[in-house]
XYZ file of C-alpha atoms in Angstrom:
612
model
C 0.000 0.000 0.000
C 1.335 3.802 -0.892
C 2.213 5.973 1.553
C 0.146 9.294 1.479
C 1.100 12.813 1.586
C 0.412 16.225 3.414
C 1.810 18.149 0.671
C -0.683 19.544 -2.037
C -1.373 17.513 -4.916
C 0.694 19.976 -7.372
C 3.430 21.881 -5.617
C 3.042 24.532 -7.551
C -0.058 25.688 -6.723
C 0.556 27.698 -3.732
C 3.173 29.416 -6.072
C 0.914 30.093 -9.012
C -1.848 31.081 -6.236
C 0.510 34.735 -5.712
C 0.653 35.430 -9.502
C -3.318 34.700 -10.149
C -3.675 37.408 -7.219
C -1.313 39.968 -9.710
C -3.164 39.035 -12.609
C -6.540 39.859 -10.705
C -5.157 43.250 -10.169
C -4.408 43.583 -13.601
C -7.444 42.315 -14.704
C -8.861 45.247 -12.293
C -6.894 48.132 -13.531
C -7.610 47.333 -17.238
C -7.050 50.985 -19.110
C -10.477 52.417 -20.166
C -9.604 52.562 -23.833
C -8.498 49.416 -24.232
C -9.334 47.416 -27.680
C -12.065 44.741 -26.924
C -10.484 42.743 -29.026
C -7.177 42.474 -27.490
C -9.045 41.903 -24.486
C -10.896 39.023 -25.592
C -8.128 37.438 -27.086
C -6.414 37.588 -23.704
C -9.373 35.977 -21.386
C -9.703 33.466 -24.429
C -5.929 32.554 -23.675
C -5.945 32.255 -20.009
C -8.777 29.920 -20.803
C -7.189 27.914 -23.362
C -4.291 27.592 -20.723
C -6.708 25.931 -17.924
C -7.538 23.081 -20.406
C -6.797 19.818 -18.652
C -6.760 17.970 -22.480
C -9.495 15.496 -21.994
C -11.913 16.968 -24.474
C -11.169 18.010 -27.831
C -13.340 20.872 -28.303
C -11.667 22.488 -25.380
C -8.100 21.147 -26.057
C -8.151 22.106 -29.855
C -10.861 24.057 -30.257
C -10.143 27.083 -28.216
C -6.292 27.397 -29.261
C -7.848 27.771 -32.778
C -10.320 30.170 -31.859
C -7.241 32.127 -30.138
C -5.379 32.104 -33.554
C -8.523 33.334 -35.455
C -9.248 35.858 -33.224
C -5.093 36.376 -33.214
C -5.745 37.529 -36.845
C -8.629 40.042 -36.867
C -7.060 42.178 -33.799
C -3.708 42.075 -36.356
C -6.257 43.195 -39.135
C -5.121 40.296 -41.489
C -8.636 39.042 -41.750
C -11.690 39.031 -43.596
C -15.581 39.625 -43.142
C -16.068 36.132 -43.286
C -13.571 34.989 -40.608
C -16.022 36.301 -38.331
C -18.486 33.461 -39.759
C -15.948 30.773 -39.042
C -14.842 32.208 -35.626
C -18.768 32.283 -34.312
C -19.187 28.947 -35.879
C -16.164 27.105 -33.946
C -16.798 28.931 -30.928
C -20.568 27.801 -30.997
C -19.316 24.274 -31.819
C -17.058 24.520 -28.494
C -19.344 26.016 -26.310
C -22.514 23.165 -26.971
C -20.029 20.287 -27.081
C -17.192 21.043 -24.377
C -16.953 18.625 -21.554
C -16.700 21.583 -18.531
C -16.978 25.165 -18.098
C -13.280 25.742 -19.098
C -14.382 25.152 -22.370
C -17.973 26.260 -22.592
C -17.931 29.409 -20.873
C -14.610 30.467 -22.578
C -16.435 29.838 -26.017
C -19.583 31.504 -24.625
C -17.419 34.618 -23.486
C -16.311 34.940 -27.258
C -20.070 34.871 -28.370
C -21.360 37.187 -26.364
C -18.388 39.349 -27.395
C -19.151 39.324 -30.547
C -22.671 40.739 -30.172
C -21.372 43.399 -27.763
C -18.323 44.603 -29.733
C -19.715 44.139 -33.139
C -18.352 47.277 -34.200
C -15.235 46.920 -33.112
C -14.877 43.506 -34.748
C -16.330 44.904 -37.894
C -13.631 47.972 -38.004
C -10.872 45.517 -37.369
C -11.863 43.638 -40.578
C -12.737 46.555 -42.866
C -11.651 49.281 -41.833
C -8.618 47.158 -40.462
C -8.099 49.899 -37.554
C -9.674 50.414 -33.900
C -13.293 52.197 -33.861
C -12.323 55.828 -33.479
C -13.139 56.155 -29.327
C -10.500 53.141 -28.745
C -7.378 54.738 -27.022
C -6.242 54.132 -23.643
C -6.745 57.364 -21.081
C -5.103 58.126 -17.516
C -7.652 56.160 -15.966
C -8.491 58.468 -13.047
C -9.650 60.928 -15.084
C -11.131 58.977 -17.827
C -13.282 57.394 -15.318
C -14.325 60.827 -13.830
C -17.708 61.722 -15.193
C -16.441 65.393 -15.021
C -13.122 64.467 -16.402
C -11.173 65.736 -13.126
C -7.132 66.305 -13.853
C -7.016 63.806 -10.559
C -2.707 63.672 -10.662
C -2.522 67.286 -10.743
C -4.208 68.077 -7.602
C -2.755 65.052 -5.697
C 0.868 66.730 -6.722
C -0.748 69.787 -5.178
C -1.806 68.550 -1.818
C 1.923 66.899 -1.796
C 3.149 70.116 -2.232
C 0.881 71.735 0.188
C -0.645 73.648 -2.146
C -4.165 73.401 -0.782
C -5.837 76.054 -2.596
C -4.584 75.202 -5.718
C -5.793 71.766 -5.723
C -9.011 73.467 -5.092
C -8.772 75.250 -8.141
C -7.538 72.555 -9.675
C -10.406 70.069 -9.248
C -12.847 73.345 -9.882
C -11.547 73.396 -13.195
C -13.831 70.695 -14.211
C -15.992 70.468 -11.430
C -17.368 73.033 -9.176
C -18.363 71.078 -6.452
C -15.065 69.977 -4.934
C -15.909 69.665 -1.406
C -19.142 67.505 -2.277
C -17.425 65.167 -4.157
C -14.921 65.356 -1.460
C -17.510 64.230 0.965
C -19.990 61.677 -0.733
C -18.787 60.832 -3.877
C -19.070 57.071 -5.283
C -15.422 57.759 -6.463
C -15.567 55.956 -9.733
C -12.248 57.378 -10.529
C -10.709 54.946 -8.191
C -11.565 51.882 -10.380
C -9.301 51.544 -12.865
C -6.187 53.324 -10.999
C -3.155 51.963 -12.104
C -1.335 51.161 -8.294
C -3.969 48.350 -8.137
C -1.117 46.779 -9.943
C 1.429 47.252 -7.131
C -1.249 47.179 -3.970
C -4.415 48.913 -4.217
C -5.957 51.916 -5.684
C -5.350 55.290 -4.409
C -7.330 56.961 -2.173
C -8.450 59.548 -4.477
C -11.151 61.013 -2.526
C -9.540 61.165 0.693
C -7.017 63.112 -0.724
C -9.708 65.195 -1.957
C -11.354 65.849 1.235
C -7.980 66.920 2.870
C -7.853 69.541 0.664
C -10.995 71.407 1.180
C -10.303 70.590 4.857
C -7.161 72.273 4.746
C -8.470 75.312 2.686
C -12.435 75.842 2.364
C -13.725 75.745 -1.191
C -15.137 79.536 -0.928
C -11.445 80.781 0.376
C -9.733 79.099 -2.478
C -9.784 81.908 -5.272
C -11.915 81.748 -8.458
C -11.573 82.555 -11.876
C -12.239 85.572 -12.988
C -14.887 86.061 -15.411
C -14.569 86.780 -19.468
C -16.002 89.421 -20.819
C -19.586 90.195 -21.026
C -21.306 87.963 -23.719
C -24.712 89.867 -23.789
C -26.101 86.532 -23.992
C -28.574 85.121 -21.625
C -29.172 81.491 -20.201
C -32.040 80.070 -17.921
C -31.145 77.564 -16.144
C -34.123 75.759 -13.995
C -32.909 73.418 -11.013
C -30.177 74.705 -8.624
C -29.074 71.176 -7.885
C -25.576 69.746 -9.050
C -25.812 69.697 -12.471
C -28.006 72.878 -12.910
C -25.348 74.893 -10.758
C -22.109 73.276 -12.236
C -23.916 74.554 -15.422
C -24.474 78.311 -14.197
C -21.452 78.217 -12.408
C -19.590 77.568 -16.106
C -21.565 79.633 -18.257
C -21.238 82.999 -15.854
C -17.591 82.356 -16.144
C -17.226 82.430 -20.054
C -19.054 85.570 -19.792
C -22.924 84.863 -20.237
C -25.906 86.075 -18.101
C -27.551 82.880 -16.064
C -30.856 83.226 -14.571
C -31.132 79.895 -12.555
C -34.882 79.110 -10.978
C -35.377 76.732 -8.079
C -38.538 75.718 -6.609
C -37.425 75.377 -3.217
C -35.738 77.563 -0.401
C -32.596 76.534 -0.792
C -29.764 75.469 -3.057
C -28.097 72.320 -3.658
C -30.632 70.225 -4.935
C -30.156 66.266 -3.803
C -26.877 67.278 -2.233
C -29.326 69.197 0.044
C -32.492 67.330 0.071
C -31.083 63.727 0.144
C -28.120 63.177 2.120
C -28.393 63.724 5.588
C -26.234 65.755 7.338
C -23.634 63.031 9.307
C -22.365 62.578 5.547
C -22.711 66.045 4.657
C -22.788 69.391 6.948
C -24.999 72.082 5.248
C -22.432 74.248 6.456
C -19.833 72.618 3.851
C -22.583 72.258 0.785
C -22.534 76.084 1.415
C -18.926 76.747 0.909
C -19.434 74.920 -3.216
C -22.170 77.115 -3.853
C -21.001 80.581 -2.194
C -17.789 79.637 -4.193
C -20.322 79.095 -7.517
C -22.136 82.377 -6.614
C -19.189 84.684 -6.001
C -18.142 84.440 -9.511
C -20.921 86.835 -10.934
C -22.888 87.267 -13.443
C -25.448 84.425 -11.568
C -29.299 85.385 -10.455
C -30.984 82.836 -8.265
C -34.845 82.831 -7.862
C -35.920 80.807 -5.622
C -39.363 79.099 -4.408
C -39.970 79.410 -8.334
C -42.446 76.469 -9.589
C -41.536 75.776 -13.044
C -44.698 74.592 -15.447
C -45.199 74.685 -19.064
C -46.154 78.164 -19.159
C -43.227 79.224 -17.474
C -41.161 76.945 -19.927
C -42.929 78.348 -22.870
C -41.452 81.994 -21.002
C -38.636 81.170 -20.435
C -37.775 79.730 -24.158
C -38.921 82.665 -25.687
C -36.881 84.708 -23.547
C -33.444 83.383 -23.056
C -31.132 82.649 -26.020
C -30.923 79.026 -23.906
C -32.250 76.966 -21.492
C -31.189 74.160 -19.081
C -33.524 71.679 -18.105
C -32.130 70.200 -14.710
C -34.822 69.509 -12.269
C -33.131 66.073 -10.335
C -35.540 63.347 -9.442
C -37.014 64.258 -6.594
C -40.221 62.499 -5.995
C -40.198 58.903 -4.190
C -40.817 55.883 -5.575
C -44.277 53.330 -4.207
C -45.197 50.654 -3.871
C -48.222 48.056 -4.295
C -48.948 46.894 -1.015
C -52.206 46.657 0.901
C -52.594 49.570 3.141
C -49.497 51.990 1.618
C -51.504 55.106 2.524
C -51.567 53.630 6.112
C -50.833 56.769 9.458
C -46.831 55.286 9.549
C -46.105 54.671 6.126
C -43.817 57.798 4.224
C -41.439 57.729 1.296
C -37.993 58.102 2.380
C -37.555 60.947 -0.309
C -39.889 62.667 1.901
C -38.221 62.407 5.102
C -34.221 62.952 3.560
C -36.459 66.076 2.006
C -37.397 67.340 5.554
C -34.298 66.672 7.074
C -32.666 69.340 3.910
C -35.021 71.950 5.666
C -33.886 71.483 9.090
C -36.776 69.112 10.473
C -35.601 65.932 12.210
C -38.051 63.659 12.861
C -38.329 62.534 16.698
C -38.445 58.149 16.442
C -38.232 57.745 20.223
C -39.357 54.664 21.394
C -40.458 53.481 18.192
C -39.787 50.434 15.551
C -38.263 51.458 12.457
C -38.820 49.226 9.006
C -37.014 50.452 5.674
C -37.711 48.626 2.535
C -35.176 49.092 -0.117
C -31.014 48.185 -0.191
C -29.942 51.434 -2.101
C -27.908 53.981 -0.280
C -31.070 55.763 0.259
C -32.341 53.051 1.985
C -29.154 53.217 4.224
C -29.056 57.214 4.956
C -32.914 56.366 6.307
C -32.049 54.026 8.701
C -29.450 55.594 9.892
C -30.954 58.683 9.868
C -33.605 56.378 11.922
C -31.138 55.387 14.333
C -29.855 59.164 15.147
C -33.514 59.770 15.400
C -33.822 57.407 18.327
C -35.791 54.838 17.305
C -35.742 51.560 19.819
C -35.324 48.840 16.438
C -34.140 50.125 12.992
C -34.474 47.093 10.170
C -33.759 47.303 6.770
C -35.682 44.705 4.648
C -34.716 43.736 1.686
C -35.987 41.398 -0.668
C -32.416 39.971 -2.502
C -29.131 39.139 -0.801
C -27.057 41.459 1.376
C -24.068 41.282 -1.376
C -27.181 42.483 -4.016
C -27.557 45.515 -2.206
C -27.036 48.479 -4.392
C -25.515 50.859 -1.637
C -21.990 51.209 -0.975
C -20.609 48.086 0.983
C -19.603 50.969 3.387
C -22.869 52.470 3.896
C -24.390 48.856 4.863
C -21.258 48.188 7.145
C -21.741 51.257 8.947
C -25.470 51.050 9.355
C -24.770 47.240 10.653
C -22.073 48.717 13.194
C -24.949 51.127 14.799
C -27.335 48.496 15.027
C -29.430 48.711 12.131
C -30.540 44.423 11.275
C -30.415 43.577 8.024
C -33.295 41.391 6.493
C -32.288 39.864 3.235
C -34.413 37.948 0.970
C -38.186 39.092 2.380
C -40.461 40.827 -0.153
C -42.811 43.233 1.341
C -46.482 41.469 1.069
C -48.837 43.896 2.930
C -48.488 46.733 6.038
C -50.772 45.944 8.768
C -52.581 48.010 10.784
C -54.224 48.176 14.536
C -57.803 49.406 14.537
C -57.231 52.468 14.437
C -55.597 52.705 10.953
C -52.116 52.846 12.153
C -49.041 50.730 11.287
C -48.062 47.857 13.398
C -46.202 45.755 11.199
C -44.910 44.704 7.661
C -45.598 40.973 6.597
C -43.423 40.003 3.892
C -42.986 36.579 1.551
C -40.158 34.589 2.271
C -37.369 34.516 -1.289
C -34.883 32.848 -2.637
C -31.919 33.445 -5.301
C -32.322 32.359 -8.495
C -31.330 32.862 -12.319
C -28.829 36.147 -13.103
C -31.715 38.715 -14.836
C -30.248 41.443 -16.281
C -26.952 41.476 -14.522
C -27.970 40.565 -11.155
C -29.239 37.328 -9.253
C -32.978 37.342 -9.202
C -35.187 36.708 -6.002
C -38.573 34.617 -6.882
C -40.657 33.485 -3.966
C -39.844 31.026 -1.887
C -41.957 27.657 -0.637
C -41.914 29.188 3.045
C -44.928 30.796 5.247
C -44.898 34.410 5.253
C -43.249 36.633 8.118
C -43.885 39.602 10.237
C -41.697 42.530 11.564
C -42.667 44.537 14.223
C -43.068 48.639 13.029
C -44.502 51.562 13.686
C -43.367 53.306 10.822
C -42.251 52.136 7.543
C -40.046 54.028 5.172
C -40.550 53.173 1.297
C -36.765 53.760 -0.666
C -37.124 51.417 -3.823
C -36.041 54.514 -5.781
C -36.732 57.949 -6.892
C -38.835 59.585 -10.123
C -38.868 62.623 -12.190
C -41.569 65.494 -12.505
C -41.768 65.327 -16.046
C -45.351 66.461 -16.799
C -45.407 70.216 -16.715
C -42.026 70.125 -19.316
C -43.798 67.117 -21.265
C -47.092 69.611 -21.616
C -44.553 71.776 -22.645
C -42.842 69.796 -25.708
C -40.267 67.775 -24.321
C -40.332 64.136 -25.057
C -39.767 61.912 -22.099
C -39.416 57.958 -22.295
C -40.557 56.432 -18.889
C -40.409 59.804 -17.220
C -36.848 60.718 -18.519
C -36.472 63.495 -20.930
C -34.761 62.508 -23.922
C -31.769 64.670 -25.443
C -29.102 64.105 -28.021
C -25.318 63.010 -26.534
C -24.620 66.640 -26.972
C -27.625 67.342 -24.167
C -30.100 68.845 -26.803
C -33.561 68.489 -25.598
C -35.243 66.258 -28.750
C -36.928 68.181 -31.318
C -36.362 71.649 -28.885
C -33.769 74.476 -30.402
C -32.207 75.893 -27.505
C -33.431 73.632 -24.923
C -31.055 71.263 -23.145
C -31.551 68.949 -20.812
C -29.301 66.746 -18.252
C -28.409 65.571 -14.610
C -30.845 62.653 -13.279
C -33.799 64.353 -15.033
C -32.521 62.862 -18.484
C -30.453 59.849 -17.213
C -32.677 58.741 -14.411
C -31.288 58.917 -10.891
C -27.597 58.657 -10.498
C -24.807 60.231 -8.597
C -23.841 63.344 -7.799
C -20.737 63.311 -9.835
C -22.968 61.951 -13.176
C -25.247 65.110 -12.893
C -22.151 67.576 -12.439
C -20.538 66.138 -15.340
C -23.670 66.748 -17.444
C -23.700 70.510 -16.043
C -20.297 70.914 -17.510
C -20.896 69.270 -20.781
C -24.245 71.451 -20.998
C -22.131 74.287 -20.378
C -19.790 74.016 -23.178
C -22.460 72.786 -25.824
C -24.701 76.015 -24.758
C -21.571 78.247 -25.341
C -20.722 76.645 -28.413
C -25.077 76.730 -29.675
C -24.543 80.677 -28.580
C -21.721 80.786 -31.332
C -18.871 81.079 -28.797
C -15.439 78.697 -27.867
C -14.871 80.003 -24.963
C -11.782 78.690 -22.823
C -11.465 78.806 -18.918
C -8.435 79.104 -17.395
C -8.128 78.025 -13.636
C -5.338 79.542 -12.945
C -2.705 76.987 -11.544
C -0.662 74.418 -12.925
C 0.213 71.213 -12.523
C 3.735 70.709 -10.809
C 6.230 68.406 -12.430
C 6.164 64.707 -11.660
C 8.539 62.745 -9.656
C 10.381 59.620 -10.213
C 7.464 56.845 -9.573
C 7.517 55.114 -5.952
C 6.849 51.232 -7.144
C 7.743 50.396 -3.304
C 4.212 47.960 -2.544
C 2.325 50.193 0.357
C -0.731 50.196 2.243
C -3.754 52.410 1.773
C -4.533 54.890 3.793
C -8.422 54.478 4.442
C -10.418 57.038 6.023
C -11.970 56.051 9.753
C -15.082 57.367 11.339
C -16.215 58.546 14.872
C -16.748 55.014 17.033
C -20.210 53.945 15.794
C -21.161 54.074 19.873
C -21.028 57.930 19.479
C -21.721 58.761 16.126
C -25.014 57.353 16.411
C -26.502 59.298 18.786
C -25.823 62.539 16.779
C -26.220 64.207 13.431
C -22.662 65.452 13.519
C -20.373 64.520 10.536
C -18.631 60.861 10.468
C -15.636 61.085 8.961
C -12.366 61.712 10.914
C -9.779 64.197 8.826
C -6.810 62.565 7.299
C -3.378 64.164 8.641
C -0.957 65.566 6.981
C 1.475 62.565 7.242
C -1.348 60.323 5.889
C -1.730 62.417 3.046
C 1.729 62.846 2.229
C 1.891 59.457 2.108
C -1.105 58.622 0.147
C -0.094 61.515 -2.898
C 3.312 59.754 -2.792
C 1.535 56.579 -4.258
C 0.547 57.989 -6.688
C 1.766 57.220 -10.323
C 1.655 60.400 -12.387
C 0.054 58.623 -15.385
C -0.713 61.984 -16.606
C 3.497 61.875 -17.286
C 4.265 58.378 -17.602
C 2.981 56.144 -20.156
C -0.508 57.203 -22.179
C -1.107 60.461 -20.384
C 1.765 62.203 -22.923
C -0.014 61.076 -26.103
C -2.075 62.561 -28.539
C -5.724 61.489 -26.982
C -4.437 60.133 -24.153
C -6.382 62.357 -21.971
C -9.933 63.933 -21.380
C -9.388 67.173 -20.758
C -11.897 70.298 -21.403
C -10.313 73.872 -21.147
């Protein structure tokens, strides 16, 4: 009888287990830009390379696919290899032995659909599509296009106020984005390669810590245009938009129907994550530029639109989402039941609800849903529960907004559909029953929940908070002439408001609701396309450069991560979170940075977005 072993079955593994980690990171820093091609030819290798040779069709079949897809990215083939590549790869995929096979075959299908342009220019054209370039990923992946490495270089100088400026260049609303952005510039950066991505926004928040947005200098304006712009919503995108358009000169009339400015940065994120106070210091920094009239309280309908077209030499449309979302349940008009737009929308005007001694219920697993229970919590509620009707990992909200509602006691109740809200006699709510679910088949991206065989459940509540998402007012500017397709308007990729001259139209009104970041970007796009309708090519000049890079530090190094207040405390107040970063930290964290702005793609022709 054989002796067995401890040791792994192939000694290499452990070894090959490090490098599969790299090429994960790699995998996660892929350039936006890159050629789809050359990236399916890569994940069709690394497949071909797991073959363990038992069946042909994966043994044979996908090292020929490889060389046939080898030969369109080098342009050296025809219209009709494309035939004989979906051909072999459907062969491989219906008659492969195990996934390795199938699912690398099924990859190259589905490929082809979804890059069937790029697949076509290859072969005709026998170039890239036109958009295919690799950017500086930071700023690629910044809806507003942010120069990212010149303001960390900044801070590492101590330059505070000109990173300000810096990151006002292309968005206005530094210390916002500082404070609650989703950071999508953070997903493709490059030192994932080395350790981890850089802390983009903390450095960001250091810097309006360090200097206020409204003591950092702005521009000053160009000339007078004599040209006038409306501009109606004074939320992120309708301000970044003002804020723009006053600077190259024009005269912006901006009209918001509530009290205050700041739109959803006002009216839907509770204070812990952002201060009023520090909203205020991005929009007296927008308003001290000039040339801006705010009217506030100001209901726009269609025969103010009608007005204010015939009046203006443009207008932009940028009105948020700011209505809630129902539901269909038995009893949703119940005394207890409110949308948690409504109470986020309160909370803007500086009325906190009082939850003493009551049980909280919040339906929904958006970061909406989050910000209301703990806003709930804060609020003094006895039991805060969040109920949710797919998996915790399904939730839509930042993993860090669920851990930190978790870590002040909010309990999470995954996979329970909402059913009906009972009531006592006398009308009021005294509970939520809900249908038992269970994972099943991947529906547009994401795991669906279908019912479950199980009895149905009830949770204790005396109030129940409704955040399955937000809509958009649409009918006063649809009476008015603008098309809308399920309550968003439609526009032109320029922001043109469909079959409107003059009229554009952008933020979450036109793309549905989104984040902060999405709606300033459209403001500045707006912007330019307005100026350039009104005849003009304006260019802004922000009035600090970029210093010079440094010699790269490839030495692997942690991440500095932002902390917060001890959830103990921080939940029995409204007072913000987040503990500042220190000057070491953030010395430390701009030194990781890679300057791909100077090295690599960031020197070449295209190899950055940047508007002036």
């Amino acid at each position: 009888m054989s002796k067995l072993s401890v040791a792994p079955a192939s000694r290499a593994d452990a070894k090959i287990a490090g490098f599969m980690e790299r090429y994960q990171r790699r995998i996660e820093a892929t350039p936006p830009g890159t050629c789809p091609v050359a990236v399916q030819l890569t994940l069709l290798e690394a497949g071909a390379s797991q073959t363990c040779g038992k069946c042909v069709p994966c043994r044979d079949g996908l090292p020929q696919l490889a060389a046939m897809i080898k030969r369109v990215l080098d342009c050296d083939a025809d219209k009709a290899a494309l035939d004989e590549i979906r051909s072999l790869a459907t062969m491989i995929r219906d008659s492969a032995d195990c996934a390795i096979g199938y699912n690398a075959a099924a990859d190259v299908l589905d490929g082809l659909d979804a890059f069937a342009a790029e697949y076509e220019s290859h072969v005709m054209a026998h170039t890239c599509c036109d958009d295919i370039a690799q950017k500086v990923p930071c700023e690629a992946m910044c809806p507003a296009h942010v120069n990212v490495p010149a303001y960390i270089a900044l801070v590492a100088e101590g330059d505070y106020a000109g990173a300000v400026q810096m990151v006002r260049k292309d968005n206005p609303f530094p210390t916002a984005c500082a404070l609650v952005c989703e950071h999508p510039c953070e997903e493709r950066c490059r030192r994932t390669l080395i350790d981890a991505p850089i802390n983009i926004r903390g450095i960001k928040k250091y810097a309006v810590d360090s200097c206020a947005a409204d003591k950092a200098p702005v521009p000053a304006r160009l000339p007078e245009s004599g040209r006038k712009v409306a501009v109606v919503g004074a939320g992120p995108s309708g301000l970044t938009c003002a804020y723009y358009l006053a600077l190259m000169g024009h005269a912006v009339d901006v009209f918001e129907s509530r009290d205050k400015l700041g739109g959803m940065l006002r009216y839907g994120i509770p204070a812990y994550r952002f201060p009023r106070e520090r909203l205020d210091e991005d929009v007296n920094a927008i308003l001290s530029v000039g040339g801006i009239t705010v009217t506030t309280n100001c209901y726009v309908d269609a025969d103010k639109m009608r007005e204010l077209a015939e009046t203006y030499d443009a207008v932009y449309v940028a009105i948020g989402a700011h209505t809630g979302k129902s539901l269909r349940l038995e009893n949703i008009d119940a005394q207890g039941v409110s949308s948690a737009v409504e109470l986020l929308r309160a909370i803007g005007d500086g009325d906190y609800p009082d939850f003493t001694g009551k049980k909280v219920a919040i339906i929904g697993g958006g970061n909406v849903a989050m910000d209301c229970c703990r806003t709930s919590v804060r609020a003094g509620a006895d039991e805060v529960t969040c109920v949710y009707r797919r998996r915790l990992e399904d939730m839509t909200a930042l993993p860090a907004e669920v851990e930190g509602a978790m870590a002040e006691g909010v309990e999470m109740i995954t996979l329970e559909a909402p059913v009906a809200i009972e009531v006592d006699g006398e009308g009021k709510v005294c509970g939520l029953r809900t249908q038992p679910q269970m994972i099943s088949e991947v529906k547009r991206g994401r795991p669906a929940p279908v019912k479950a065989d199980k009895p149905e459940n009830h949770i204790d509540a005396d109030i129940i908070l409704i955040a399955v998402g937000q809509d958009i007012v649409s009918a006063p500017f649809e009476e008015f002439g603008m098309p809308a397709e399920r309550g968003c308007f439609r526009a032109s990729e320029g922001l043109e408001a469909e079959g409107l001259e003059g009229v554009f139209v952008g933020g979450d009104c036109q793309t549905g609701p989104a984040s902060a970041i999405m709606a300033i970007g459209a403001g500045k796009v707006a912007a330019r396309n307005i100026d350039t309708y009104l005849g003009y090519n304006h260019t802004l000049d922000c009035g600090v450069e970029a210093p010079a890079a440094k010699p790269n530090n490839r030495t692997a190094c942690g991440r500095v991560n932002i902390t917060e207040r001890p959830a103990r405390e921080r939940k029995r107040d409204f007072e913000y979170i987040e503990n500042p970063m220190s000057r070491e930290e953030a010395v430390q964290e701009c030194g990781r940075c890679l300057r791909c702005d100077h090295y690599g793609c960031g020197v070449l022709e295209g190899g950055r977005i940047q508007y002036v």
